[in-house]
CSV table of C-alpha atoms in Angstrom, one decimal:
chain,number,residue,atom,x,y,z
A,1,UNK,CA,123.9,196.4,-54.4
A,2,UNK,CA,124.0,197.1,-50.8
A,3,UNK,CA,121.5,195.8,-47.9
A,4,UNK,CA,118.8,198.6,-47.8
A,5,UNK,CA,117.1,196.9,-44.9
A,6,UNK,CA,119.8,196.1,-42.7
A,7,UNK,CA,121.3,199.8,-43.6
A,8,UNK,CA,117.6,201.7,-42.6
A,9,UNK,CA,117.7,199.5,-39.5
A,10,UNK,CA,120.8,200.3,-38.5
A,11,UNK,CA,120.2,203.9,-39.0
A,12,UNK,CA,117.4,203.9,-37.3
A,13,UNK,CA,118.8,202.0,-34.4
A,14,UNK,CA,122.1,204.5,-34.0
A,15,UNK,CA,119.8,207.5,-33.9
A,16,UNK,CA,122.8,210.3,-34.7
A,17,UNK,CA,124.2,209.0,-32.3
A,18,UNK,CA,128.5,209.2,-32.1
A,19,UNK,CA,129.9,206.3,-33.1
A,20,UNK,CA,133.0,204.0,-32.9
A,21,UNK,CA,133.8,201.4,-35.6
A,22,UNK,CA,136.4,198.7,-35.1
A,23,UNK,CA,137.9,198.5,-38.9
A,24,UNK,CA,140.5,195.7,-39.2
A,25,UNK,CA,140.6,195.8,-42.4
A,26,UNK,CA,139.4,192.0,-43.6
A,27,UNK,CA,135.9,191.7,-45.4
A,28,UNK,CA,133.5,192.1,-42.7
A,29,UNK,CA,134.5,195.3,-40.7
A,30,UNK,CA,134.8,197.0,-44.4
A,31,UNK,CA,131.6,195.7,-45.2
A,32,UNK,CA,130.2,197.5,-41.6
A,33,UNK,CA,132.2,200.4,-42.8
A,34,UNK,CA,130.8,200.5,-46.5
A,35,UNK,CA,127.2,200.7,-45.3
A,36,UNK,CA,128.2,203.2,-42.9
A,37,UNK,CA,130.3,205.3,-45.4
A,38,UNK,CA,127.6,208.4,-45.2
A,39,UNK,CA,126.9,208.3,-41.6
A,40,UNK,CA,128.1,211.9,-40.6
A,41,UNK,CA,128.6,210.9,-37.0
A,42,UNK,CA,131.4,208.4,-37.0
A,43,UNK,CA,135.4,207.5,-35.5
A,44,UNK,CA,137.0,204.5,-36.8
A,45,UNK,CA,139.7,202.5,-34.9
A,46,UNK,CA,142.1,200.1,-36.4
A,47,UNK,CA,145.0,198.2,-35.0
A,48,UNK,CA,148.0,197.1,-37.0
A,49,UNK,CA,149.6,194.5,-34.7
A,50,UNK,CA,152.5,194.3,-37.3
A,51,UNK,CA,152.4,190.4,-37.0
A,52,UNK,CA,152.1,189.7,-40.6
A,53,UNK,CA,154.3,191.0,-43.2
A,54,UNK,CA,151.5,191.8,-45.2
A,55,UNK,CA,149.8,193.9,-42.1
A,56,UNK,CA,150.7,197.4,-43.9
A,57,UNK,CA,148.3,196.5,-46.6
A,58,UNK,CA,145.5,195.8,-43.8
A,59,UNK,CA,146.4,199.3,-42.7
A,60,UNK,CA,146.3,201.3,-46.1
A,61,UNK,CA,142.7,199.8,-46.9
A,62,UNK,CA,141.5,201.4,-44.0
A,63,UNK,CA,143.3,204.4,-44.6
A,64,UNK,CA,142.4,205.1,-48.0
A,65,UNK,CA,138.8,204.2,-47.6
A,66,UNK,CA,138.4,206.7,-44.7
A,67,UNK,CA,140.5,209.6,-46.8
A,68,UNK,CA,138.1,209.1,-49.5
A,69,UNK,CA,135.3,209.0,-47.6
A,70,UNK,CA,136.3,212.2,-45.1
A,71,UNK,CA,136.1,209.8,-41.7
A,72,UNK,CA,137.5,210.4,-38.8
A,73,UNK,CA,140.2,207.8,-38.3
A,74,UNK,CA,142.5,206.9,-35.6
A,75,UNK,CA,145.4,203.7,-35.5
A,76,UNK,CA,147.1,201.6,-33.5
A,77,UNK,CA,150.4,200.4,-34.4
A,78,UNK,CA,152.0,197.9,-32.3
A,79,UNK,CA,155.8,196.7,-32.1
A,80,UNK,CA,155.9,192.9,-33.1
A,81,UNK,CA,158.3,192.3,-30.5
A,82,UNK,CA,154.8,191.8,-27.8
A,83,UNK,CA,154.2,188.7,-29.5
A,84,UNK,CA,155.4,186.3,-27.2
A,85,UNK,CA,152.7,184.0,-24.9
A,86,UNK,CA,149.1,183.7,-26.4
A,87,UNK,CA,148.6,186.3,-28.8
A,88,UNK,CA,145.1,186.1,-29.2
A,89,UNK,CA,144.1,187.0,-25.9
A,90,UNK,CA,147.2,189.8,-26.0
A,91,UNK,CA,145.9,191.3,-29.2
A,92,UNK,CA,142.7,191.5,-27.6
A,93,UNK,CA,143.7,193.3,-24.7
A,94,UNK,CA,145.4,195.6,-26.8
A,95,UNK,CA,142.2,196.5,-28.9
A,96,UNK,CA,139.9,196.6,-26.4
A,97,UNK,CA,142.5,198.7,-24.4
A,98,UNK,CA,142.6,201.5,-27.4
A,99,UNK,CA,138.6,201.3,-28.5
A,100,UNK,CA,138.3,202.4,-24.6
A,101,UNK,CA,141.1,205.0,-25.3
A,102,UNK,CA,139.1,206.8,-28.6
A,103,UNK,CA,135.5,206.3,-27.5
A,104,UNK,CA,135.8,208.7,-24.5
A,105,UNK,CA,138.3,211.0,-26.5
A,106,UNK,CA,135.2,211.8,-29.0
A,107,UNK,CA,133.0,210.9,-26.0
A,108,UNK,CA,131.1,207.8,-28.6
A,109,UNK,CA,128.2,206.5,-27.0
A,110,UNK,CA,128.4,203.1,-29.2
A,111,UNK,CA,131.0,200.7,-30.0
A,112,UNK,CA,130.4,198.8,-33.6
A,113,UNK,CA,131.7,195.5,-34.8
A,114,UNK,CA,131.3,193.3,-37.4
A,115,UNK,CA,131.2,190.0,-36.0
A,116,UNK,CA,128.7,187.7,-37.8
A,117,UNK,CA,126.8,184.4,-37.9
A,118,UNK,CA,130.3,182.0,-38.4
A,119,UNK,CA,131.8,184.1,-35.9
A,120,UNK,CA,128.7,183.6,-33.3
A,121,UNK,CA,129.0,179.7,-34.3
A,122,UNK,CA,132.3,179.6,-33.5
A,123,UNK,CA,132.5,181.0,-30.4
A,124,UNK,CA,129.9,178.8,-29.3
A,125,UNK,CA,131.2,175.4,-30.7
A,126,UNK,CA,134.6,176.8,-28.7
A,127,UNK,CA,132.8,177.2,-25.5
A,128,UNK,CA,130.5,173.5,-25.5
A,129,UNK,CA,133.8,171.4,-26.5
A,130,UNK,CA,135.5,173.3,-23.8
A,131,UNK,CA,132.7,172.4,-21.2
A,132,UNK,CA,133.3,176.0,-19.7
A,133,UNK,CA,129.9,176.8,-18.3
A,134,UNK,CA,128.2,180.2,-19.8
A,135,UNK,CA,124.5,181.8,-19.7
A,136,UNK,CA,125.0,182.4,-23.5
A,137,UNK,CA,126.6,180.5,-26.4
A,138,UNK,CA,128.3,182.5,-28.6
A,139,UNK,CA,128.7,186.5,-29.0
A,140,UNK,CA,126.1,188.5,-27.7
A,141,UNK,CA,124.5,191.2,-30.4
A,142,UNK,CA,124.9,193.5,-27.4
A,143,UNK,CA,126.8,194.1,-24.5
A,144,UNK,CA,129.4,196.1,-22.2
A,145,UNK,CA,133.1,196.2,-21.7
A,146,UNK,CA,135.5,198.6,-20.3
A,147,UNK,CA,132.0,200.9,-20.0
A,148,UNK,CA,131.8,200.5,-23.7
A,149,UNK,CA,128.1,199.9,-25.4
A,150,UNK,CA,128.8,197.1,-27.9
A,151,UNK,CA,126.8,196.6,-30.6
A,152,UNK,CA,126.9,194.0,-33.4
A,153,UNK,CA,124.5,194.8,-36.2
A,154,UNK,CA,125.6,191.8,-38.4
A,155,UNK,CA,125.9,188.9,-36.0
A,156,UNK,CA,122.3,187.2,-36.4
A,157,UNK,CA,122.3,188.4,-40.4
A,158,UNK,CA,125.2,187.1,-42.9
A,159,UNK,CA,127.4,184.3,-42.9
A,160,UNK,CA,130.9,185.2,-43.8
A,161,UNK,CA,129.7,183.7,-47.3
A,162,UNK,CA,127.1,186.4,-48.0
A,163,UNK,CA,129.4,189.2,-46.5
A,164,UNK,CA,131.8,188.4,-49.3
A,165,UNK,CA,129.5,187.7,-51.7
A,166,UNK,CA,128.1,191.7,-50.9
A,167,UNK,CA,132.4,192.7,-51.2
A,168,UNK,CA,132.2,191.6,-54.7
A,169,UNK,CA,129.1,193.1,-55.7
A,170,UNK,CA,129.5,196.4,-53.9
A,171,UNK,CA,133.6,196.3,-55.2
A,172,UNK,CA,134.7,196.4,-52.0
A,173,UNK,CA,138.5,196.4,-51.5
A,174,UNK,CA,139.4,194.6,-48.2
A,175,UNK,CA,142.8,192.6,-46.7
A,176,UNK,CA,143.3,189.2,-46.5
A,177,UNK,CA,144.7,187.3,-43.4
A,178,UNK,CA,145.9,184.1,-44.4
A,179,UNK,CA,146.6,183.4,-41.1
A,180,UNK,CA,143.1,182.5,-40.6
A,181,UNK,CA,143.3,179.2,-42.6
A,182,UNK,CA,146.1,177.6,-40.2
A,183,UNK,CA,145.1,175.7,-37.8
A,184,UNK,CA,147.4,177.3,-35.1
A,185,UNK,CA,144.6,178.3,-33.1
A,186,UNK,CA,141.7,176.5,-31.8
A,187,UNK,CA,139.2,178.6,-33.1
A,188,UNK,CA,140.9,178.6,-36.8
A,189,UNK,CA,140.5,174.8,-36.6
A,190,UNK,CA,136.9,175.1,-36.0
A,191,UNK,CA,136.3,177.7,-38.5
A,192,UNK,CA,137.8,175.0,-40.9
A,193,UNK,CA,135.9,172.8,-40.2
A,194,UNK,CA,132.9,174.5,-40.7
A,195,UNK,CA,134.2,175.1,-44.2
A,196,UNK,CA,133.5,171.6,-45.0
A,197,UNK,CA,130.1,171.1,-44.0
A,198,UNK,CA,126.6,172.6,-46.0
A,199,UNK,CA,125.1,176.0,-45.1
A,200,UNK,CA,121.7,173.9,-44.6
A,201,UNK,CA,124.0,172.4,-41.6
A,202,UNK,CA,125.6,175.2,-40.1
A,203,UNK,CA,122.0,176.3,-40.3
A,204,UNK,CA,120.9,173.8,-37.8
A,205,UNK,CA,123.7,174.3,-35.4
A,206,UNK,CA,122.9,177.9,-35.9
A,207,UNK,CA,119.6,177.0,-34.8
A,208,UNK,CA,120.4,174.9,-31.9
A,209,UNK,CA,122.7,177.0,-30.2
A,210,UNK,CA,119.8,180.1,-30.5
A,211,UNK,CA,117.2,177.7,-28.9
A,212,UNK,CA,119.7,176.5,-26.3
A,213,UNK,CA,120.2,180.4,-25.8
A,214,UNK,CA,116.7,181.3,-25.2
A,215,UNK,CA,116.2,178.5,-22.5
A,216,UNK,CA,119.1,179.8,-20.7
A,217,UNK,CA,118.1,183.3,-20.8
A,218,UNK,CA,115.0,182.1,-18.8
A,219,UNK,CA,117.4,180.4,-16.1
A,220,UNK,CA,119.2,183.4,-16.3
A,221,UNK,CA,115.9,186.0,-14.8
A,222,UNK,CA,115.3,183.3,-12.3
A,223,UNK,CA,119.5,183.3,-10.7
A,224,UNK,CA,119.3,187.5,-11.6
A,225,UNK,CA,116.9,187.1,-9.0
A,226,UNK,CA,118.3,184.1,-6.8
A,227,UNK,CA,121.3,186.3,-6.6
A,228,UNK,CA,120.0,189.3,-5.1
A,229,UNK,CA,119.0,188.0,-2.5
A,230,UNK,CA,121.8,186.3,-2.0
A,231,UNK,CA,123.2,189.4,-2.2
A,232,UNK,CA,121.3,190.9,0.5
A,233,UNK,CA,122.2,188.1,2.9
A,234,UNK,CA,125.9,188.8,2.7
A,235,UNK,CA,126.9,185.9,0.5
A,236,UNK,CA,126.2,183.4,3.2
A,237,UNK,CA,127.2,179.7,2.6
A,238,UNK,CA,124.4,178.3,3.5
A,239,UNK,CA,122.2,179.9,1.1
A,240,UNK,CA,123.6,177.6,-1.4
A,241,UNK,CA,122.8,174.8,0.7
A,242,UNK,CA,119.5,172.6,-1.4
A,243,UNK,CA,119.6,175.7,-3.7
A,244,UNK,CA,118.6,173.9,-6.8
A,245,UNK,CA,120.4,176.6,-9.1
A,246,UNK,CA,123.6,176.7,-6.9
A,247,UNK,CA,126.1,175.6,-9.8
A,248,UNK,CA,124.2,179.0,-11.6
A,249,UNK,CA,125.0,180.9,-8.5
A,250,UNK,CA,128.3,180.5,-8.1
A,251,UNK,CA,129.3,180.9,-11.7
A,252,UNK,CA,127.8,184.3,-11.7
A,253,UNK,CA,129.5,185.3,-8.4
A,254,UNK,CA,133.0,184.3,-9.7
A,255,UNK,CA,132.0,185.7,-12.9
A,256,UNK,CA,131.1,189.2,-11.5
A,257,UNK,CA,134.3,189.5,-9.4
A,258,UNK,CA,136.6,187.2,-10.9
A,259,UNK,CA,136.0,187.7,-14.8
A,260,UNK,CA,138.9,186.3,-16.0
A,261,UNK,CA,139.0,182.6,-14.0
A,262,UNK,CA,137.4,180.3,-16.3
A,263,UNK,CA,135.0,178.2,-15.2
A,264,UNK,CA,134.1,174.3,-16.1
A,265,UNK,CA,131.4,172.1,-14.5
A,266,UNK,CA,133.7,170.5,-12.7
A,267,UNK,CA,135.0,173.6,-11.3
A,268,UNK,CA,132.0,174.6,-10.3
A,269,UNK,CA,131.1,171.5,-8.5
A,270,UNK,CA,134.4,171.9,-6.5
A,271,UNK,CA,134.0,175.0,-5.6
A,272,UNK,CA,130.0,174.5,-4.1
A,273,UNK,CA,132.0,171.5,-2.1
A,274,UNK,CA,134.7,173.6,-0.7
A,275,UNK,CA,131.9,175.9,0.3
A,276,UNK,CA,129.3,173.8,2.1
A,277,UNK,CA,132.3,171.9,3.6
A,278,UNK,CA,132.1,171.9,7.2
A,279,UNK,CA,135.4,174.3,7.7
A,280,UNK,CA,133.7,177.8,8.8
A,281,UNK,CA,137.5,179.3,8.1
A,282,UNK,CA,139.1,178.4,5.0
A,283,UNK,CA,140.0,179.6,1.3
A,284,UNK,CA,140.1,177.8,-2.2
A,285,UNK,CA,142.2,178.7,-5.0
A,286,UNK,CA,140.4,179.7,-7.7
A,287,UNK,CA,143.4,180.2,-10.4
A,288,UNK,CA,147.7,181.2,-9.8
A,289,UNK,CA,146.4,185.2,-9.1
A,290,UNK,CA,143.0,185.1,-7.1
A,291,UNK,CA,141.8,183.1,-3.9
A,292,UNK,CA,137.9,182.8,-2.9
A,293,UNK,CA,138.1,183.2,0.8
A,294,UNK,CA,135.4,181.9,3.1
A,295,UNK,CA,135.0,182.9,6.8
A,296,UNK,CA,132.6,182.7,9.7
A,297,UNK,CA,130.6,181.4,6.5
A,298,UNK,CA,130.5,184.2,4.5
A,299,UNK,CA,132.0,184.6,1.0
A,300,UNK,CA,135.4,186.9,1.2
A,301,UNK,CA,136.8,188.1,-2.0
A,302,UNK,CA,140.0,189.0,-2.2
């Protein structure tokens, strides 16, 4: 039987309006897609990235399940010969690219994916053994990218467990990647490791990472605020100067116009020297592509 609750909230929470699903074809987005089988006002995107033999059959899953179910669907299909350099962040380009590319064509007004609790644990485990600093562990429920309204319905309510324990009871056909148990990518070894520890544990991490969350949403309203007026003063160096959130600061102002440099601790703590140094005129370089530039102590981006 299917979720009732979860499928009246979601309801609810869409309110007619259009929709965009991300469909991969694995157990989770078919799940999404199951429960969302009779909602009238719905696209579905799916990317075949063609690196597995087996990615036809990924395809076809998606394909027959929108044919019998009359849904709109639109693909992807990429050449295998782009696989060359990390693949994970490529592939997520690409996707992100094309969900932009179908959710103006039928003008959607809310992006859908089916990212859930092992997924949010994951992605945070990745980002505290990386000592990357964040305002949020793991994957927000909502957000925005590329003007996109993202919305993850399933992220604080199933494990990957229950998901496929709702497959088999709802007889839900789906693909499997067996790329996902090789640890050939960071995030795969993590996931395997996860395998082999109780759900009472994951659980607890669960738990830790959501409290950890809700502490930093509260530092979070106090830099919104910092930053503003920081803002307002032009950037000026010496703003940071006994600023007891500076490391905060700065992370948000690479963040906001540098989103892809990644940021460590360390990083951070370099870059608050560089600024407060006693050089008015100088520039510090942030990654190979982008340059934070100060002068006359103000904050230049370039």
């Amino acid at each position: 039987m299917e979720d009732n609750n979860l499928l009246n909230n979601l309801l609810v929470s869409l309110n007619n309006k259009k929709v965009l699903v991300g469909v991969s074809g694995g157990p989770d987005s078919m799940f999404l897609l199951f429960l969302l089988r009779n909602y009238k006002n719905i696209v579905v995107a799916h990317v075949n990235y063609n690196k597995r033999e087996d990615s036809t059959n990924d395809e076809n899953i998606v394909r027959e399940f929108c044919k019998k179910h009359k849904i709109q669907l639109e693909v992807l299909s990429l050449k295998n010969t782009y696989i060359k350099g990390n693949f994970q962040e490529i592939a997520r380009n690409e996707r992100y690219e094309f969900y932009k590319e179908i959710y103006n064509k039928y003008s959607c007004e809310i992006l859908l994916l089916a990212h859930h609790k092992d997924d949010f644990l994951e992605t945070a485990i990745m980002q505290f053994e990386s000592k990357r600093y964040s305002f949020h562990y793991g994957i927000k429920e909502t957000n925005r990218l590329l003007n996109m309204n993202i919305y993850r319905p399933l992220i604080h309510i199933y494990w990957k467990d229950e998901i496929l324990e709702l497959c088999k009871q709802n007889k839900i056909n789906y693909a499997v990647d067996y790329t996902n148990a090789m640890d050939i990518y960071t995030r795969n070894r993590i996931r395997n490791s996860l395998k082999k520890i109780s759900l009472v544990e994951k659980e607890n991490l669960y738990k830790n990472y959501i409290s950890k969350n809700n502490e930093l949403s509260e530092t979070e309203n106090i830099v919104n605020k910092k930053f503003n007026e920081w803002k307002d003063k032009n950037f000026e160096v010496n703003f940071l100067k006994d600023e007891k959130f500076y490391k905060e600061l700065i992370y948000k102002l690479i963040n906001a116009n540098y989103e892809k440099v990644l940021l460590s601790s360390k990083k951070i703590e370099n870059i608050y020297q560089f600024l407060i140094s006693q050089n008015r005129t100088s520039k510090y370089k942030l990654d190979n592509q982008h340059f934070l530039v100060k002068r006359k102590n103000l904050i230049i981006f370039n």
